[in-house]
mmCIF file of C-alpha atoms in Angstrom:
data_model
loop_
_atom_site.group_PDB
_atom_site.id
_atom_site.type_symbol
_atom_site.label_atom_id
_atom_site.label_comp_id
_atom_site.label_asym_id
_atom_site.label_seq_id
_atom_site.Cartn_x
_atom_site.Cartn_y
_atom_site.Cartn_z
ATOM 1 C CA UNK D 26 -0.105 0.084 0.103
ATOM 2 C CA UNK D 27 2.729 2.076 0.771
ATOM 3 C CA UNK D 28 4.056 2.641 -2.867
ATOM 4 C CA UNK D 29 4.728 6.254 -4.095
ATOM 5 C CA UNK D 30 3.296 5.432 -7.559
ATOM 6 C CA UNK D 31 0.535 2.932 -8.921
ATOM 7 C CA UNK D 32 0.583 1.142 -12.501
ATOM 8 C CA UNK D 33 -1.790 2.761 -14.710
ATOM 9 C CA UNK D 34 -4.358 1.757 -17.697
ATOM 10 C CA UNK D 35 -5.790 4.264 -19.765
ATOM 11 C CA UNK D 36 -9.371 4.993 -19.142
ATOM 12 C CA UNK D 37 -11.233 3.617 -21.968
ATOM 13 C CA UNK D 38 -11.914 6.087 -24.929
ATOM 14 C CA UNK D 39 -15.711 7.513 -24.663
ATOM 15 C CA UNK D 40 -16.624 4.832 -22.142
ATOM 16 C CA UNK D 41 -18.559 6.167 -18.613
ATOM 17 C CA UNK D 42 -17.562 5.511 -15.247
ATOM 18 C CA UNK D 43 -19.350 2.298 -14.630
ATOM 19 C CA UNK D 44 -17.271 0.726 -17.580
ATOM 20 C CA UNK D 45 -14.032 2.232 -16.243
ATOM 21 C CA UNK D 46 -14.420 0.618 -12.731
ATOM 22 C CA UNK D 47 -15.639 -2.762 -14.577
ATOM 23 C CA UNK D 48 -12.231 -2.611 -17.092
ATOM 24 C CA UNK D 49 -9.930 -2.418 -13.625
ATOM 25 C CA UNK D 50 -11.219 -4.506 -11.530
ATOM 26 C CA UNK D 51 -8.203 -5.130 -9.379
ATOM 27 C CA UNK D 52 -7.744 -1.312 -8.930
ATOM 28 C CA UNK D 53 -11.667 -0.425 -8.577
ATOM 29 C CA UNK D 54 -11.310 -3.338 -5.770
ATOM 30 C CA UNK D 55 -7.963 -1.441 -4.109
ATOM 31 C CA UNK D 56 -9.626 1.777 -4.691
ATOM 32 C CA UNK D 57 -12.895 0.782 -3.080
ATOM 33 C CA UNK D 58 -11.176 -1.025 0.153
ATOM 34 C CA UNK D 59 -8.794 2.207 0.307
ATOM 35 C CA UNK D 60 -11.859 4.614 0.662
ATOM 36 C CA UNK D 61 -13.667 2.228 3.131
ATOM 37 C CA UNK D 62 -10.294 2.226 5.223
ATOM 38 C CA UNK D 63 -10.599 6.362 4.829
ATOM 39 C CA UNK D 64 -14.236 6.099 6.486
ATOM 40 C CA UNK D 65 -13.518 3.746 9.392
ATOM 41 C CA UNK D 66 -10.388 5.839 9.901
ATOM 42 C CA UNK D 67 -12.447 9.043 10.548
ATOM 43 C CA UNK D 68 -15.042 7.471 12.492
ATOM 44 C CA UNK D 69 -12.312 6.144 14.970
ATOM 45 C CA UNK D 70 -10.777 9.146 15.226
ATOM 46 C CA UNK D 71 -13.458 11.183 15.087
ATOM 47 C CA UNK D 72 -16.143 8.644 17.725
ATOM 48 C CA UNK D 73 -19.205 10.082 16.733
ATOM 49 C CA UNK D 74 -20.818 6.757 17.461
ATOM 50 C CA UNK D 75 -19.312 6.085 20.691
ATOM 51 C CA UNK D 76 -15.994 4.978 22.178
ATOM 52 C CA UNK D 77 -17.431 1.102 21.666
ATOM 53 C CA UNK D 78 -18.255 1.997 18.145
ATOM 54 C CA UNK D 79 -15.017 3.714 17.731
ATOM 55 C CA UNK D 80 -12.738 0.767 18.518
ATOM 56 C CA UNK D 81 -14.136 -1.456 15.946
ATOM 57 C CA UNK D 82 -13.629 1.174 13.513
ATOM 58 C CA UNK D 83 -10.561 0.872 14.351
ATOM 59 C CA UNK D 84 -10.175 -2.914 13.561
ATOM 60 C CA UNK D 85 -12.363 -2.602 10.303
ATOM 61 C CA UNK D 86 -9.836 0.124 9.026
ATOM 62 C CA UNK D 87 -6.727 -1.786 9.707
ATOM 63 C CA UNK D 88 -8.550 -5.357 8.275
ATOM 64 C CA UNK D 89 -9.549 -3.096 5.254
ATOM 65 C CA UNK D 90 -5.703 -1.665 4.834
ATOM 66 C CA UNK D 91 -4.226 -5.568 5.044
ATOM 67 C CA UNK D 92 -6.648 -6.399 2.211
ATOM 68 C CA UNK D 93 -5.683 -3.275 0.149
ATOM 69 C CA UNK D 94 -1.506 -4.283 0.933
ATOM 70 C CA UNK D 95 -2.483 -7.764 -0.140
ATOM 71 C CA UNK D 96 -4.326 -6.726 -3.281
ATOM 72 C CA UNK D 97 -1.330 -4.575 -3.771
ATOM 73 C CA UNK D 98 1.266 -7.151 -3.060
ATOM 74 C CA UNK D 99 -0.561 -9.513 -5.716
ATOM 75 C CA UNK D 100 -0.647 -7.153 -8.529
ATOM 76 C CA UNK D 101 3.147 -6.376 -7.773
ATOM 77 C CA UNK D 102 4.241 -10.037 -7.611
ATOM 78 C CA UNK D 103 1.191 -11.791 -9.351
ATOM 79 C CA UNK D 104 3.198 -15.505 -9.276
ATOM 80 C CA UNK D 105 3.355 -16.687 -5.882
ATOM 81 C CA UNK D 106 5.861 -19.069 -4.703
ATOM 82 C CA UNK D 107 6.461 -20.921 -1.448
ATOM 83 C CA UNK D 108 10.353 -20.105 -1.523
ATOM 84 C CA UNK D 109 12.845 -17.743 0.730
ATOM 85 C CA UNK D 110 13.749 -15.805 -2.783
ATOM 86 C CA UNK D 111 9.855 -14.778 -3.134
ATOM 87 C CA UNK D 112 10.004 -13.787 0.521
ATOM 88 C CA UNK D 113 12.473 -11.350 0.224
ATOM 89 C CA UNK D 114 11.203 -10.039 -3.091
ATOM 90 C CA UNK D 115 8.090 -9.909 -1.115
ATOM 91 C CA UNK D 116 9.687 -7.930 1.860
ATOM 92 C CA UNK D 117 11.364 -5.161 -0.562
ATOM 93 C CA UNK D 118 7.491 -4.010 -1.534
ATOM 94 C CA UNK D 119 5.753 -1.364 0.572
ATOM 95 C CA UNK D 120 2.523 -3.078 0.205
ATOM 96 C CA UNK D 121 4.121 -5.947 2.173
ATOM 97 C CA UNK D 122 5.427 -3.570 4.687
ATOM 98 C CA UNK D 123 2.206 -2.314 5.464
ATOM 99 C CA UNK D 124 0.609 -6.110 5.401
ATOM 100 C CA UNK D 125 2.732 -6.615 8.234
ATOM 101 C CA UNK D 126 1.967 -3.457 9.911
ATOM 102 C CA UNK D 127 -1.717 -4.056 10.004
ATOM 103 C CA UNK D 128 -1.554 -7.854 11.745
ATOM 104 C CA UNK D 129 0.811 -5.955 13.860
ATOM 105 C CA UNK D 130 -2.016 -3.947 14.958
ATOM 106 C CA UNK D 131 -5.487 -5.120 14.425
ATOM 107 C CA UNK D 132 -5.830 -7.019 17.856
ATOM 108 C CA UNK D 133 -4.170 -4.381 19.708
ATOM 109 C CA UNK D 134 -5.340 -1.722 22.076
ATOM 110 C CA UNK D 135 -6.232 0.896 19.657
ATOM 111 C CA UNK D 136 -3.624 3.714 19.234
ATOM 112 C CA UNK D 137 -4.424 6.808 17.385
ATOM 113 C CA UNK D 138 -0.918 7.274 15.974
ATOM 114 C CA UNK D 139 -1.283 3.739 14.256
ATOM 115 C CA UNK D 140 -4.496 4.644 12.445
ATOM 116 C CA UNK D 141 -2.873 7.999 11.171
ATOM 117 C CA UNK D 142 -0.481 5.959 8.322
ATOM 118 C CA UNK D 143 -3.059 3.798 7.310
ATOM 119 C CA UNK D 144 -5.565 6.531 6.695
ATOM 120 C CA UNK D 145 -3.220 8.946 4.830
ATOM 121 C CA UNK D 146 -1.643 6.562 2.944
ATOM 122 C CA UNK D 147 -5.269 5.005 1.616
ATOM 123 C CA UNK D 148 -6.451 8.808 0.820
ATOM 124 C CA UNK D 149 -3.460 9.287 -0.932
ATOM 125 C CA UNK D 150 -3.512 6.655 -3.090
ATOM 126 C CA UNK D 151 -7.322 6.919 -3.701
ATOM 127 C CA UNK D 152 -6.836 10.572 -5.057
ATOM 128 C CA UNK D 153 -4.939 9.238 -8.296
ATOM 129 C CA UNK D 154 -7.698 6.625 -9.064
ATOM 130 C CA UNK D 155 -10.753 8.989 -8.098
ATOM 131 C CA UNK D 156 -9.177 11.715 -10.536
ATOM 132 C CA UNK D 157 -9.054 8.823 -13.247
ATOM 133 C CA UNK D 158 -12.722 8.028 -12.224
ATOM 134 C CA UNK D 159 -13.690 11.763 -12.682
ATOM 135 C CA UNK D 160 -11.954 11.876 -15.882
ATOM 136 C CA UNK D 161 -14.393 9.102 -16.978
ATOM 137 C CA UNK D 162 -17.298 10.695 -15.670
ATOM 138 C CA UNK D 163 -16.445 13.898 -17.745
ATOM 139 C CA UNK D 164 -13.441 16.736 -17.683
ATOM 140 C CA UNK D 165 -15.637 19.254 -15.248
ATOM 141 C CA UNK D 166 -17.349 17.059 -13.153
ATOM 142 C CA UNK D 167 -17.537 17.342 -9.368
ATOM 143 C CA UNK D 168 -14.852 20.556 -9.617
ATOM 144 C CA UNK D 169 -15.228 20.654 -5.817
ATOM 145 C CA UNK D 170 -13.681 16.896 -5.316
ATOM 146 C CA UNK D 171 -11.214 17.634 -8.057
ATOM 147 C CA UNK D 172 -10.024 20.834 -6.207
ATOM 148 C CA UNK D 173 -9.695 18.661 -2.872
ATOM 149 C CA UNK D 174 -7.862 16.304 -4.826
ATOM 150 C CA UNK D 175 -5.228 18.937 -5.946
ATOM 151 C CA UNK D 176 -4.644 20.186 -2.334
ATOM 152 C CA UNK D 177 -3.891 16.758 -1.228
ATOM 153 C CA UNK D 178 -1.123 16.324 -4.175
ATOM 154 C CA UNK D 179 0.235 19.906 -3.356
ATOM 155 C CA UNK D 180 0.759 18.845 0.119
ATOM 156 C CA UNK D 181 1.720 15.177 -0.706
ATOM 157 C CA UNK D 182 5.410 15.598 0.775
ATOM 158 C CA UNK D 183 4.450 17.094 3.790
ATOM 159 C CA UNK D 184 1.755 14.649 4.588
ATOM 160 C CA UNK D 185 4.533 11.660 3.488
ATOM 161 C CA UNK D 186 6.926 13.477 6.112
ATOM 162 C CA UNK D 187 4.202 13.359 8.842
ATOM 163 C CA UNK D 188 3.426 9.452 8.439
ATOM 164 C CA UNK D 189 7.021 8.529 8.521
ATOM 165 C CA UNK D 190 7.230 10.613 11.879
ATOM 166 C CA UNK D 191 3.896 8.510 12.995
ATOM 167 C CA UNK D 192 6.191 5.197 11.859
ATOM 168 C CA UNK D 193 9.275 6.374 14.308
ATOM 169 C CA UNK D 194 7.535 7.307 17.166
ATOM 170 C CA UNK D 195 5.148 4.486 17.404
ATOM 171 C CA UNK D 196 8.252 2.164 18.166
ATOM 172 C CA UNK D 197 8.682 3.981 21.390
ATOM 173 C CA UNK D 198 4.773 3.510 22.076
ATOM 174 C CA UNK D 199 4.904 -0.096 21.387
ATOM 175 C CA UNK D 200 7.605 -0.285 24.531
ATOM 176 C CA UNK D 201 5.095 1.981 26.448
ATOM 177 C CA UNK D 202 2.066 0.104 26.058
ATOM 178 C CA UNK D 203 4.435 -3.089 26.976
ATOM 179 C CA UNK D 204 4.958 -1.626 30.293
ATOM 180 C CA UNK D 205 1.447 -0.457 30.571
ATOM 181 C CA UNK D 206 0.086 -3.764 30.279
ATOM 182 C CA UNK D 207 -1.638 -2.785 26.719
ATOM 183 C CA UNK D 208 0.528 -4.436 24.305
ATOM 184 C CA UNK D 209 2.158 -8.042 24.111
ATOM 185 C CA UNK D 210 5.835 -8.934 24.424
ATOM 186 C CA UNK D 211 6.415 -9.511 20.380
ATOM 187 C CA UNK D 212 4.710 -6.609 19.466
ATOM 188 C CA UNK D 213 7.914 -4.082 19.819
ATOM 189 C CA UNK D 214 9.833 -6.618 18.052
ATOM 190 C CA UNK D 215 7.827 -7.592 15.304
ATOM 191 C CA UNK D 216 7.242 -3.661 14.929
ATOM 192 C CA UNK D 217 11.130 -3.162 14.719
ATOM 193 C CA UNK D 218 11.317 -5.273 12.205
ATOM 194 C CA UNK D 219 8.749 -3.167 10.463
ATOM 195 C CA UNK D 220 10.344 -0.043 11.180
ATOM 196 C CA UNK D 221 14.032 -1.504 9.621
ATOM 197 C CA UNK D 222 11.724 -2.273 6.494
ATOM 198 C CA UNK D 223 10.533 1.062 6.106
ATOM 199 C CA UNK D 224 13.977 2.324 6.870
ATOM 200 C CA UNK D 225 15.121 0.215 3.727
ATOM 201 C CA UNK D 226 12.641 1.081 1.319
ATOM 202 C CA UNK D 227 13.315 1.738 -2.358
ATOM 203 C CA UNK D 228 9.680 3.657 -2.947
ATOM 204 C CA UNK D 229 9.783 5.346 -0.126
ATOM 205 C CA UNK D 230 12.931 7.328 1.484
ATOM 206 C CA UNK D 231 10.939 9.662 3.866
ATOM 207 C CA UNK D 232 11.386 7.449 7.086
ATOM 208 C CA UNK D 233 15.345 7.262 6.082
ATOM 209 C CA UNK D 234 15.309 10.869 5.751
ATOM 210 C CA UNK D 235 13.384 11.660 8.884
ATOM 211 C CA UNK D 236 15.816 9.613 10.831
ATOM 212 C CA UNK D 237 18.661 11.563 9.649
ATOM 213 C CA UNK D 238 16.715 15.284 10.330
ATOM 214 C CA UNK D 239 15.919 13.870 13.974
ATOM 215 C CA UNK D 240 19.607 12.895 14.443
ATOM 216 C CA UNK D 241 20.572 16.432 13.166
ATOM 217 C CA UNK D 242 18.495 18.534 15.217
ATOM 218 C CA UNK D 243 19.333 16.372 18.368
ATOM 219 C CA UNK D 244 22.887 16.774 17.856
ATOM 220 C CA UNK D 245 22.667 20.579 17.200
ATOM 221 C CA UNK D 246 20.126 21.021 19.960
ATOM 222 C CA UNK D 247 22.501 18.999 22.908
ATOM 223 C CA UNK D 248 25.578 20.759 21.570
ATOM 224 C CA UNK D 249 24.606 24.137 22.528
ATOM 225 C CA UNK D 250 26.110 25.121 25.915
ATOM 226 C CA UNK D 251 23.033 25.510 27.744
ATOM 227 C CA UNK D 252 22.042 21.543 27.384
ATOM 228 C CA UNK D 253 22.446 19.851 30.925
ATOM 229 C CA UNK D 254 25.569 17.371 30.518
ATOM 230 C CA UNK D 255 23.688 14.381 31.401
ATOM 231 C CA UNK D 256 20.666 15.150 28.857
ATOM 232 C CA UNK D 257 23.475 15.619 26.100
ATOM 233 C CA UNK D 258 24.996 12.327 27.161
ATOM 234 C CA UNK D 259 22.039 10.440 27.032
ATOM 235 C CA UNK D 260 20.746 11.825 23.956
ATOM 236 C CA UNK D 261 24.084 11.333 22.056
ATOM 237 C CA UNK D 262 24.166 7.421 23.652
ATOM 238 C CA UNK D 263 20.501 7.281 22.228
ATOM 239 C CA UNK D 264 21.559 8.380 18.793
ATOM 240 C CA UNK D 265 24.416 5.677 18.816
ATOM 241 C CA UNK D 266 21.688 2.809 19.849
ATOM 242 C CA UNK D 267 19.506 3.974 17.085
ATOM 243 C CA UNK D 268 22.466 4.054 14.593
ATOM 244 C CA UNK D 269 23.638 0.261 15.720
ATOM 245 C CA UNK D 270 20.100 -0.986 15.402
ATOM 246 C CA UNK D 271 19.822 0.680 11.670
ATOM 247 C CA UNK D 272 19.883 -1.612 8.780
ATOM 248 C CA UNK D 273 23.272 -1.312 7.051
ATOM 249 C CA UNK D 274 22.166 -1.947 3.414
ATOM 250 C CA UNK D 275 19.917 1.006 3.618
#
């Protein structure tokens, strides 16, 4: 799901939106599942139907995202093989990363920070296909929707950086959840594997870039004379630890 580009097939000439959707069944299924993910995410973030229903929408959003990721992974690697080589190829795909992400959090205590990457990626990826559907409907159809989609596209880089920030800070959040009794013992270790995959992503460099920017920022702040020595030492030791844990091949 986390790919920055989608394979595109041109809309059928002279056909309407229904013909276009039927002609691209797999992409249409991913588009609908992304829209459902956005819908469920909004109803979790804004619990208009009550807290109990919000928890249900949290789980539905992650399940819908898992479906989208599985479909996207099938689109990228259509010929499944039960082999180490195929698994290695699958782990290079961003869609596989977010399939793993969904499985990590789907049965955990609802965490708002974990829903933002799913929500925003679904929104961004639905944007491209929605434009194609609107083009199939007519060049000037639903102008207000087109304006909203254009604003999303304009702010895509900022949104991707915000997603990367969520991915990074979810790592300490999973550790906190463990000690507060709201997470499982294995969750931080699996999430570390997910974060390593995101750091090494070929298609989405924002996680790796944000790690670098955070390191530079922390080093700049801690080197100021006003920073207490114990705080400087703690921050530098933390940076050294994170650098050792970072994937070497990235």
